[in-house]
Coordinates of C-alpha atoms and ligand atoms in Angstrom, one line a residue:
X1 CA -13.2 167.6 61.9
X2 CA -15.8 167.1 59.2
X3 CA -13.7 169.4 56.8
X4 CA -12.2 167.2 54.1
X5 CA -8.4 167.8 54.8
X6 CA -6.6 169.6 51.3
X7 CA -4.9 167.8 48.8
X8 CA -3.2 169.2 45.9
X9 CA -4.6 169.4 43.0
X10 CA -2.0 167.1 40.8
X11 CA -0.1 164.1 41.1
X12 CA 3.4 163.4 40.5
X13 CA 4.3 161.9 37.2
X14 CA 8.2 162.9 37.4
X15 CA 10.5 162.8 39.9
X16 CA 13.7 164.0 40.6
X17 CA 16.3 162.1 43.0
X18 CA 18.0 164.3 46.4
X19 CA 21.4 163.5 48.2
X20 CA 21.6 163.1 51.1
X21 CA 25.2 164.3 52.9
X22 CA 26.7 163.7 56.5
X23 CA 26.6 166.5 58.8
X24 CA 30.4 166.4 58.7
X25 CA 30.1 166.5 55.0
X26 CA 28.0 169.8 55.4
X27 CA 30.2 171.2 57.9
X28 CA 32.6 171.4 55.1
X29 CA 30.9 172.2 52.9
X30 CA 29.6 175.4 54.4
X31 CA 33.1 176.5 55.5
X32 CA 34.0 175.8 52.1
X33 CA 31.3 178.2 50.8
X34 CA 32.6 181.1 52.9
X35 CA 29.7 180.5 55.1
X36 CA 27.6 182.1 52.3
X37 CA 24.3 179.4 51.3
X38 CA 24.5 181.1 48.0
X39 CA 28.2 179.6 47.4
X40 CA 26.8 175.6 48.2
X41 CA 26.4 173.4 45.3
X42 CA 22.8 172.3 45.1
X43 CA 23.7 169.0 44.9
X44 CA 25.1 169.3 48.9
X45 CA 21.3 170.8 49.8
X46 CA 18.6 167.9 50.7
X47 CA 15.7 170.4 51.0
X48 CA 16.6 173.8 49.0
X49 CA 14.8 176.7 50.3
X50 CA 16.8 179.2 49.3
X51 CA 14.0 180.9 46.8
X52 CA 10.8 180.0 45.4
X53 CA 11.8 182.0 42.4
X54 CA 12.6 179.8 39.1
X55 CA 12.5 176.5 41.1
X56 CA 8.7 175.7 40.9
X57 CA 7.9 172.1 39.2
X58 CA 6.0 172.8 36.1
X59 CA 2.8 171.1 34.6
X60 CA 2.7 168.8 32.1
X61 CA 0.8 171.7 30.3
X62 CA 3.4 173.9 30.3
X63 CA 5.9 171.0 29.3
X64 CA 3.8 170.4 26.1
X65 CA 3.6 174.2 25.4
X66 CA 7.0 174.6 25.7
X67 CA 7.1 171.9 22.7
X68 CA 5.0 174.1 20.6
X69 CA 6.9 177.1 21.4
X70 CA 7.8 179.2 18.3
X71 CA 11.8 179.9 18.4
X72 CA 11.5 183.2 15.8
X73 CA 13.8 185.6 16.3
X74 CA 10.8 188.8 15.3
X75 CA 7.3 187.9 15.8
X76 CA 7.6 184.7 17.8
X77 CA 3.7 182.9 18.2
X78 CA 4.9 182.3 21.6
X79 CA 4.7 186.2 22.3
X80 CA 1.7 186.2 20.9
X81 CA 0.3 183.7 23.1
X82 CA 1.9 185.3 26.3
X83 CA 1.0 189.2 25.2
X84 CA -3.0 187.8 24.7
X85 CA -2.6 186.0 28.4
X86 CA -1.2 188.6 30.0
X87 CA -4.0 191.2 28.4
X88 CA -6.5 188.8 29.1
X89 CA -5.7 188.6 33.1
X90 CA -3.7 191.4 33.9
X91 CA -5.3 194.2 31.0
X92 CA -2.3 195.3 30.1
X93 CA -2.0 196.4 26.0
X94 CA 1.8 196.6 26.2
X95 CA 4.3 194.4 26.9
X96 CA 8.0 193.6 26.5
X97 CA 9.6 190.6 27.5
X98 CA 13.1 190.3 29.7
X99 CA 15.3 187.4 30.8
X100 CA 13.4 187.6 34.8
X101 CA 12.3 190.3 37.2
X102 CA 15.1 192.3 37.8
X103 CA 15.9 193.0 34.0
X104 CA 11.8 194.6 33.9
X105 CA 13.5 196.9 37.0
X106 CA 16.8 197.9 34.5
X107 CA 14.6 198.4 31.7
X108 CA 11.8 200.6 33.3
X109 CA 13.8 202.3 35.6
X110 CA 16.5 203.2 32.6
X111 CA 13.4 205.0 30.7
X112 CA 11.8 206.5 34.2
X113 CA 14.1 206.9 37.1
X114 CA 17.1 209.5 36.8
X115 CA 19.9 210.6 39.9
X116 CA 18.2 212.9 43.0
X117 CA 14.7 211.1 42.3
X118 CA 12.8 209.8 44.7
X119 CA 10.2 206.5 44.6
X120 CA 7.9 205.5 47.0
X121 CA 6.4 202.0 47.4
X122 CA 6.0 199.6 50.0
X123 CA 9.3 197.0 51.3
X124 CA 10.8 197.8 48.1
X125 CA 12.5 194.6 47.5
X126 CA 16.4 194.3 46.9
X127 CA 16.6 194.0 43.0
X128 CA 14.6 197.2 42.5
X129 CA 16.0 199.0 45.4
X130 CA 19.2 198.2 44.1
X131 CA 18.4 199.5 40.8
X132 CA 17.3 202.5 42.2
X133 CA 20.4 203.3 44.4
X134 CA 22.9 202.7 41.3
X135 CA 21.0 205.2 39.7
X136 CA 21.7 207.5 42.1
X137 CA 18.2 207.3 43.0
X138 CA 16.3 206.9 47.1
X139 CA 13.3 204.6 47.7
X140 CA 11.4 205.5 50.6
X141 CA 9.6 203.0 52.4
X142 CA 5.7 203.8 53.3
X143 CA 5.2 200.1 54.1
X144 CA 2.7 200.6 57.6
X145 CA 4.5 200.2 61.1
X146 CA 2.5 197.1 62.1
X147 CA 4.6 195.1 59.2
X148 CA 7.7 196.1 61.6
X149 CA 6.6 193.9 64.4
X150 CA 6.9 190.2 63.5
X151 CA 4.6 188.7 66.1
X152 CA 1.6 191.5 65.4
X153 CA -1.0 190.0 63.8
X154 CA -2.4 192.0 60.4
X155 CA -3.9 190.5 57.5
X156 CA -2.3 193.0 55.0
X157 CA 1.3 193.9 56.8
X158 CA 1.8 195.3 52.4
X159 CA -0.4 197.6 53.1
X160 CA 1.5 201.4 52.2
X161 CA 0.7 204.3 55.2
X162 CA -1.1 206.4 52.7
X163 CA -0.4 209.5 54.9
X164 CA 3.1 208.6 54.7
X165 CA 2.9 208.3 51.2
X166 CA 1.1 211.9 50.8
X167 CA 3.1 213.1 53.2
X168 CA 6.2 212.0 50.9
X169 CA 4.8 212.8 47.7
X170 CA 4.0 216.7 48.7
X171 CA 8.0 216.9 50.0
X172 CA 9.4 215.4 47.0
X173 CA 6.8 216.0 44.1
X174 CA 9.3 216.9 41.3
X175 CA 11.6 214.4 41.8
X176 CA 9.2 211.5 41.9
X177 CA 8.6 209.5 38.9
X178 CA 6.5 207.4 39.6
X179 CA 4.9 205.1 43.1
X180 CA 5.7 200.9 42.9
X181 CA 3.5 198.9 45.3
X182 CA 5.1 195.3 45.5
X183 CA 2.5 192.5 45.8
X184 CA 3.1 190.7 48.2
X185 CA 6.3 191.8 49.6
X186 CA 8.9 189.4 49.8
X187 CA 11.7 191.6 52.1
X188 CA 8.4 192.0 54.0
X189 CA 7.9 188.8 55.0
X190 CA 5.6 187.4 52.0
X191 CA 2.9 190.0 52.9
X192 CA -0.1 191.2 51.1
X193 CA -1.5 194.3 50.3
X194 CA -4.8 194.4 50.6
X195 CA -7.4 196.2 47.1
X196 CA -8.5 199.1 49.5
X197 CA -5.2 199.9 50.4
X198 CA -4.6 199.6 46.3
X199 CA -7.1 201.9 45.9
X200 CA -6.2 204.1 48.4
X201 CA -2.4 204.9 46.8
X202 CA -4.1 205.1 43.4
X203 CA -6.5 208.0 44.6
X204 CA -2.9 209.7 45.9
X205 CA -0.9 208.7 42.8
X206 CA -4.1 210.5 40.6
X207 CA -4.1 213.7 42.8
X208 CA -0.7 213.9 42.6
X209 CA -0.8 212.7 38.7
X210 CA 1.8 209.9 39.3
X211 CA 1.9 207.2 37.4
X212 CA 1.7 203.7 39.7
X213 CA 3.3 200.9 39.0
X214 CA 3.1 196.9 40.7
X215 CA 5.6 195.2 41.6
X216 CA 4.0 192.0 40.9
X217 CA 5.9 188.6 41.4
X218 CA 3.7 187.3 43.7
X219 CA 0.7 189.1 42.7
X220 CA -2.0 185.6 42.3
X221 CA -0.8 184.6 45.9
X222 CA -1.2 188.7 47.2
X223 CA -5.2 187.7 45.4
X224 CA -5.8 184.6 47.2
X225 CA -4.8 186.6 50.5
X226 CA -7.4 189.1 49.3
X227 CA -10.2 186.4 48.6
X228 CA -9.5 185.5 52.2
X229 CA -9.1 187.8 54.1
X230 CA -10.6 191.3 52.6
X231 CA -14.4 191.9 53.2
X232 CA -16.4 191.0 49.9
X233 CA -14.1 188.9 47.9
X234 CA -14.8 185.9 49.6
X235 CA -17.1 185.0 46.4
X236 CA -15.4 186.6 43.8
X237 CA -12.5 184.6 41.4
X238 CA -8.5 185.0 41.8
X239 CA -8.9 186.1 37.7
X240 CA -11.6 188.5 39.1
X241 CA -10.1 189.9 41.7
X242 CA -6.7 189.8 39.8
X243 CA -8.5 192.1 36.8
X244 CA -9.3 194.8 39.6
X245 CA -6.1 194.6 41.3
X246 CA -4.5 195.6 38.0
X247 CA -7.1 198.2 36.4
X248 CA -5.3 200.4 39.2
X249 CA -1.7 199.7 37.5
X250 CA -0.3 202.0 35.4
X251 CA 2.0 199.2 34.3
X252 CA 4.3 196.3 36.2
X253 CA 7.5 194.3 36.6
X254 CA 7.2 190.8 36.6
X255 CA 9.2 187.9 37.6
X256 CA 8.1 185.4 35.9
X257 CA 9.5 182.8 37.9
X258 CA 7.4 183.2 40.6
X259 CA 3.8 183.3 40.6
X260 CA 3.8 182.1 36.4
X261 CA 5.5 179.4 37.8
X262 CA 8.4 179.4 35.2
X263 CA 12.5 178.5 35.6
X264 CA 13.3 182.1 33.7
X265 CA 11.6 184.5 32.4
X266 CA 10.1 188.0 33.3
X267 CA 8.1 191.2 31.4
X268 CA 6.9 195.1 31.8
X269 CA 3.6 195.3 30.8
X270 CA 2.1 198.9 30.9
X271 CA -0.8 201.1 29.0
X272 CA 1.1 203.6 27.3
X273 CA 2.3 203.4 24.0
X274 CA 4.6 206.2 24.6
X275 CA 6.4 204.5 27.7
X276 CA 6.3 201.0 25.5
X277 CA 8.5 203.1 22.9
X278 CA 10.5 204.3 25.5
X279 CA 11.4 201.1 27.3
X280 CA 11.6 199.7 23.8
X281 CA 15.0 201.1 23.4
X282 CA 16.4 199.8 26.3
X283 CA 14.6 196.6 25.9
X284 CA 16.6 195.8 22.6
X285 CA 20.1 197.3 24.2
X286 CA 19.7 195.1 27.3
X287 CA 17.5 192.0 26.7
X288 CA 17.0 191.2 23.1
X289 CA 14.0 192.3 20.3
X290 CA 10.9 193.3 21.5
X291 CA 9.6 189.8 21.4
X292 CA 11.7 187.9 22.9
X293 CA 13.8 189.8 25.2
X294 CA 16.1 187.4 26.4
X295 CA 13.7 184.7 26.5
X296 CA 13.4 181.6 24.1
X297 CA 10.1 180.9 22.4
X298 CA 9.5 177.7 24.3
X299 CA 10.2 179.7 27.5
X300 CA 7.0 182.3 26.9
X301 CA 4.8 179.5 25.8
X302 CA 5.3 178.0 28.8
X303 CA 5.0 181.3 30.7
X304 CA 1.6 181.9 29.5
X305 CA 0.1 178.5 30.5
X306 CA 1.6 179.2 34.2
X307 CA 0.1 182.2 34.1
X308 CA -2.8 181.3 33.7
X309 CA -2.4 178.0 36.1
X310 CA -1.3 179.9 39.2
X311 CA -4.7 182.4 38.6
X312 CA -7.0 179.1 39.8
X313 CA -8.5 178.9 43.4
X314 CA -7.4 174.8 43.6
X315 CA -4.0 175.2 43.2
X316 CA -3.2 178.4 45.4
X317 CA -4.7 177.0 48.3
X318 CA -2.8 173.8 48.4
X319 CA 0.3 176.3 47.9
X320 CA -0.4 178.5 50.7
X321 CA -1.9 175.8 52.7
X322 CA 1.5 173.8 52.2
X323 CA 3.6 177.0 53.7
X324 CA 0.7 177.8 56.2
X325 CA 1.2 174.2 57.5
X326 CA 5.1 174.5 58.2
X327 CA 4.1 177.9 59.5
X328 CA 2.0 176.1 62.2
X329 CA 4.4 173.2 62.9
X330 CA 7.2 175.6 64.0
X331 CA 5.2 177.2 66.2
X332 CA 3.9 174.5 67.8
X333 CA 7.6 173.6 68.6
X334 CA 8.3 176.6 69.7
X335 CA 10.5 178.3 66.9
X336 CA 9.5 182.1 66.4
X337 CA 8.4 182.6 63.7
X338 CA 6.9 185.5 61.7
X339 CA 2.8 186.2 62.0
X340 CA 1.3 186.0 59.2
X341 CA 2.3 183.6 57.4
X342 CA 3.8 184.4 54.4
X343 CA 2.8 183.5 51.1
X344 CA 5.3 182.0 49.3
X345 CA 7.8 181.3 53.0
X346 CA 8.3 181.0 56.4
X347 CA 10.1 183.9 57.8
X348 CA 11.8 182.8 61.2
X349 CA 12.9 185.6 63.4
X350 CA 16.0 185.6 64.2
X351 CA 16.3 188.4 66.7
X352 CA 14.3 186.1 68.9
X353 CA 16.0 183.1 67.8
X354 CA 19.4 184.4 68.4
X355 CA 18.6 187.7 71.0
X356 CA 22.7 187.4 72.1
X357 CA 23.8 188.0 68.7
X358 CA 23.8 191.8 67.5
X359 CA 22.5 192.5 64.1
X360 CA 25.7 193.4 62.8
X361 CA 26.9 189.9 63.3
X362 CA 24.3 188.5 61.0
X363 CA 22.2 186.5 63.6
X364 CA 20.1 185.5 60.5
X365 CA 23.1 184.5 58.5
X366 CA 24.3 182.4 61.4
X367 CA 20.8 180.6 61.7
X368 CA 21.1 179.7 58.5
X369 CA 24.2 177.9 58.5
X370 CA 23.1 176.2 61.3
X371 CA 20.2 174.7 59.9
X372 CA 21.9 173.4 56.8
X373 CA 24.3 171.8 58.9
X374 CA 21.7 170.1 61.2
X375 CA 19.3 169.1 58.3
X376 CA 20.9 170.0 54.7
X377 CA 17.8 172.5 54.5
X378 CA 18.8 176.3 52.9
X379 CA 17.3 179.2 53.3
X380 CA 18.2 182.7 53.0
X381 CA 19.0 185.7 55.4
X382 CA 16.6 188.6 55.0
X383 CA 18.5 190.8 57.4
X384 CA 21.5 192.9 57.6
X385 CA 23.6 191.0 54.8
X386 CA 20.9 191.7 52.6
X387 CA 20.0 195.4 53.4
X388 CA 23.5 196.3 52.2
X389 CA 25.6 199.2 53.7
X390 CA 24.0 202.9 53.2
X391 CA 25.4 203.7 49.8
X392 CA 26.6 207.2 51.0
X393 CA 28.0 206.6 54.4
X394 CA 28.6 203.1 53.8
X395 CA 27.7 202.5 57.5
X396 CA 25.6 198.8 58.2
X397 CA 21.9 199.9 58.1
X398 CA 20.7 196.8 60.2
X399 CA 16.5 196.7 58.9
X400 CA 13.7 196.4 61.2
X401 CA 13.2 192.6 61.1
X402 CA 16.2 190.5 60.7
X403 CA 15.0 187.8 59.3
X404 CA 15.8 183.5 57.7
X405 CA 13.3 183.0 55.0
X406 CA 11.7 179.6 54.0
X407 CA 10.7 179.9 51.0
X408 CA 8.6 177.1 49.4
X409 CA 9.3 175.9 45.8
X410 CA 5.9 175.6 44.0
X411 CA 4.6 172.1 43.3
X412 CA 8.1 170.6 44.7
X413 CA 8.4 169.2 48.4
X414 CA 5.8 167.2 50.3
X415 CA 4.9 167.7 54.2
X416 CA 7.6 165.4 55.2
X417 CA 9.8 167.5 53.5
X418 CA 8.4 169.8 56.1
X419 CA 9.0 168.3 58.9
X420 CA 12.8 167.8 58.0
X421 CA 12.7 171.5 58.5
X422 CA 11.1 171.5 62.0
X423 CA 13.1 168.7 62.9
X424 CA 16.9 170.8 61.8
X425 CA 15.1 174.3 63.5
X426 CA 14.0 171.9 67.0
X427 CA 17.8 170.5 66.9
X428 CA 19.5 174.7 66.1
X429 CA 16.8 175.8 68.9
X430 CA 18.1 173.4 71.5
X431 CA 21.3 174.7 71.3
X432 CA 21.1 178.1 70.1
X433 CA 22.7 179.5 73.5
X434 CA 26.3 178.6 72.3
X435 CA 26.0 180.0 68.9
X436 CA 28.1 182.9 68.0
X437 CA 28.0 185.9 65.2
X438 CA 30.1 185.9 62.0
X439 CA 32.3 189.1 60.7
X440 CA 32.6 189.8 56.8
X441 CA 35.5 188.5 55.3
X442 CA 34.9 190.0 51.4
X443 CA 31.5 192.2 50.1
X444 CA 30.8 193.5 46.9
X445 CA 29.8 196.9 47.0
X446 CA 26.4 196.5 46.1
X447 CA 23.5 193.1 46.8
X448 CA 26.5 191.8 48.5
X449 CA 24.5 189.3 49.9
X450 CA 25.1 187.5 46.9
X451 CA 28.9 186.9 47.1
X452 CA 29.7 188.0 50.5
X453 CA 32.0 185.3 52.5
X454 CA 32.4 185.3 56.7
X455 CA 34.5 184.5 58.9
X456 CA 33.2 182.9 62.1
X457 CA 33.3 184.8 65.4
Ligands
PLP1 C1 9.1 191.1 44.9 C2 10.2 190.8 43.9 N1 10.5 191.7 42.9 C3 11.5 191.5 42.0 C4 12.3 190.3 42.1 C5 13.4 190.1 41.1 O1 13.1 189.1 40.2 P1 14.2 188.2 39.5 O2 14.8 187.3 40.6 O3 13.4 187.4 38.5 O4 15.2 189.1 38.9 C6 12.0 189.4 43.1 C7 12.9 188.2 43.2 O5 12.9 187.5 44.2 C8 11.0 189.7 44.0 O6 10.7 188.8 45.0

């Protein structure tokens, strides 16, 4: 009680006006969508939760450097500015800019991943599992078991089995080029990876000489989990405990639009000049020059200011504080949700939710329409839509957890925005006994989940 309750660390000098819609409206507008949230029109969504990626407010520091940014096509100050941020936290001496995360993944993977290889990581997540696979390519998942079970508690469900790891490195030695650890892993329910786990899989990747990369969208929130929860970091910085997350980096993909809290933008930063020169040569076929690659000047300015925003104490633990407290509300209703709390979402389990509805009716999908009919909130299935068919058999490969993921724009909603969402899960909960699956009506043949449309059962 005598703990002063947390407050963000801003206030709100612009604001931007929501619709409301009817639920009839929504009904509509669902069906109308092909009962796919990704096909609604923003404008029909009161609280959008579909990702937290590129939908973060930003400061009014990164508004005015996005004023100074430097539009050049070659040799762009904004680059500058970014390349000296991102050596200065992350101590990385290369980098190379792309449009967001999953152009880092086409790049790199174009100058390191070929057909038959194999590379192991931790809940890979769909983007570079998917750039993987059209390369012909298998990612095998070393994530430990306990990140299976959505009501185990764990403070580092990212953590890789190492013996799993080892185990998959002697089998496939030749034809792995290189380990990526994903911090904190999104399809795994916004989990972290704890540094002696980090450790650990850099003491395999330099017995086995593999290079390691991170897969690091989220990697300031995967540090604040750290500072909390890992045995002597309680005292140390997010930059600090950032710097020796990354010493054990080879190199990483960024999406920028996560934790450096920008609407595009994304980079590889790595140590070797020679896989810089590489990667150069796709960078400029696929992106743009090296600096810019399909980002504008103003757009790296800002980067670098959100960068180094998102590495403070203050502001993470209003963030994760924010998503910890919707976290606890749906409990306390009742609504199972996944333990831990994520990072950057909620995770609502939908094999609880829904037990009556078999995976391969989408259970997750169907929660999701639900709620956005009940409350015009969105979120997003992480489930069998998303896990895609088996690219070889092209049978359904229903995952582990079949997840609905919250995920919580940075800097955007207030708590009462929260408790629209517990109020549309309460109302979906109460009558979750007459809900019914959904069949595919089209897919794409890869990240369908994108396009797909349903039919209702
Ligand atoms: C862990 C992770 N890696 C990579 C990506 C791909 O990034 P982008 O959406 O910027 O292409 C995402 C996006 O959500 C992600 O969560």
């Amino acid at each position: 009680m005598d703990k002063m309750p947390y407050a963000e660390p801003y206030k709100i000098k612009m604001v931007e006006a929501i619709k409301s819609t009817s639920k009839e409206e929504r009904i509509e507008a669902i069906k109308q969508a092909g009962y796919n949230l990704f096909n609604l029109r923003s404008e029909d969504v009161l609280v959008d939760l579909i990702t937290d990626s590129g939908t973060g407010a930003m400061s009014d520091k990164q508004w005015s450097a996005m004023m100074l940014g430097d539009e050049a096509y070659a040799g762009s100050r904004s680059f500058f500015k970014m390349k000296d941020t991102i050596k200065s936290i992350l101590g990385f001496d290369f980098v190379l800019p792309t449009h967001q995360g999953r152009a880092a993944e086409n790049v790199l993977f174009s100058a390191l991943v070929k057909e038959g290889d194999i590379v192991p990581g931790n809940s890979h997540f769909d983007t570079t599992k998917g750039h993987i696979e059209f390369r012909k390519a298998t990612c095998i998942d070393c994530t430990i078991d306990e990140a299976f079970d959505p009501t185990l508690i764990h403070p580092f469900k990212g953590n890789a089995n190492i013996e799993k790891l080892e185990e998959t490195i002697k089998k496939y030695k030749n034809n792995i080029p290189f380990v990526i650890m994903t911090v904190t892993c999104n399809n795994g329910g916004g989990q972290p990876v704890s540094l002696k786990n980090l450790k650990a899989v850099r003491a395999v990747c330099d017995k086995y000489d593999l290079p390691l990369f991170f897969d690091s969208a989220r990697f300031a929130e995967n540090a604040y989990f750290i500072k909390k929860r890992e045995e002597g970091y309680a005292d140390k910085t997010i930059k600090e405990i950032v710097a020796e997350m990354f010493v054990l980096a080879d190199g990483m993909t960024m999406s920028s639009k996560k934790d450096a809290i920008v609407n595009i933008g994304g980079f590889i930063a790595m140590r070797s000049e020679d896989l810089y020169k590489k990667c150069s040569v796709f960078n400029i076929m696929f992106e743009g020059y090296l600096t810019y690659g399909g980002m504008a000047g103003r757009d790296m300015a800002a980067l670098a200011q959100g960068l180094d925003e998102n590495t403070e104490f203050p502001y993470l633990d209003a963030r994760i504080s924010q998503v910890e407290y919707l976290g606890k509300r749906l409990k306390e209703e009742g609504i199972p949700v996944m333990e831990p709390f994520g990072g950057h979402a909620i995770y609502i389990d939908a094999l609880r939710f829904l037990p009556h509805i078999p995976q391969v009716h989408f259970p997750a999908q169907v929660l999701g329409i639900e709620l956005y009919i009940e409350a015009g909130v969105r979120g997003v299935e992480i489930g069998t839509v998303l896990a895609d068919r088996d690219p070889v058999t092209r049978e359904e490969r229903p995952p582990k957890t079949e997840l609905l993921r919250l995920a919580i724009p940075r800097r955007v909603y207030t708590n009462n925005h929260m408790e629209v969402i517990v109020w549309g899960l309460k109302k979906v909960w109460e009558r979750r006994k007459e809900l019914k699956g959904l069949e595919l009506d089209y897919e794409a043949p890869i990240m369908r989940h994108f396009t797909a449309t349903f039919k209702r059962k």
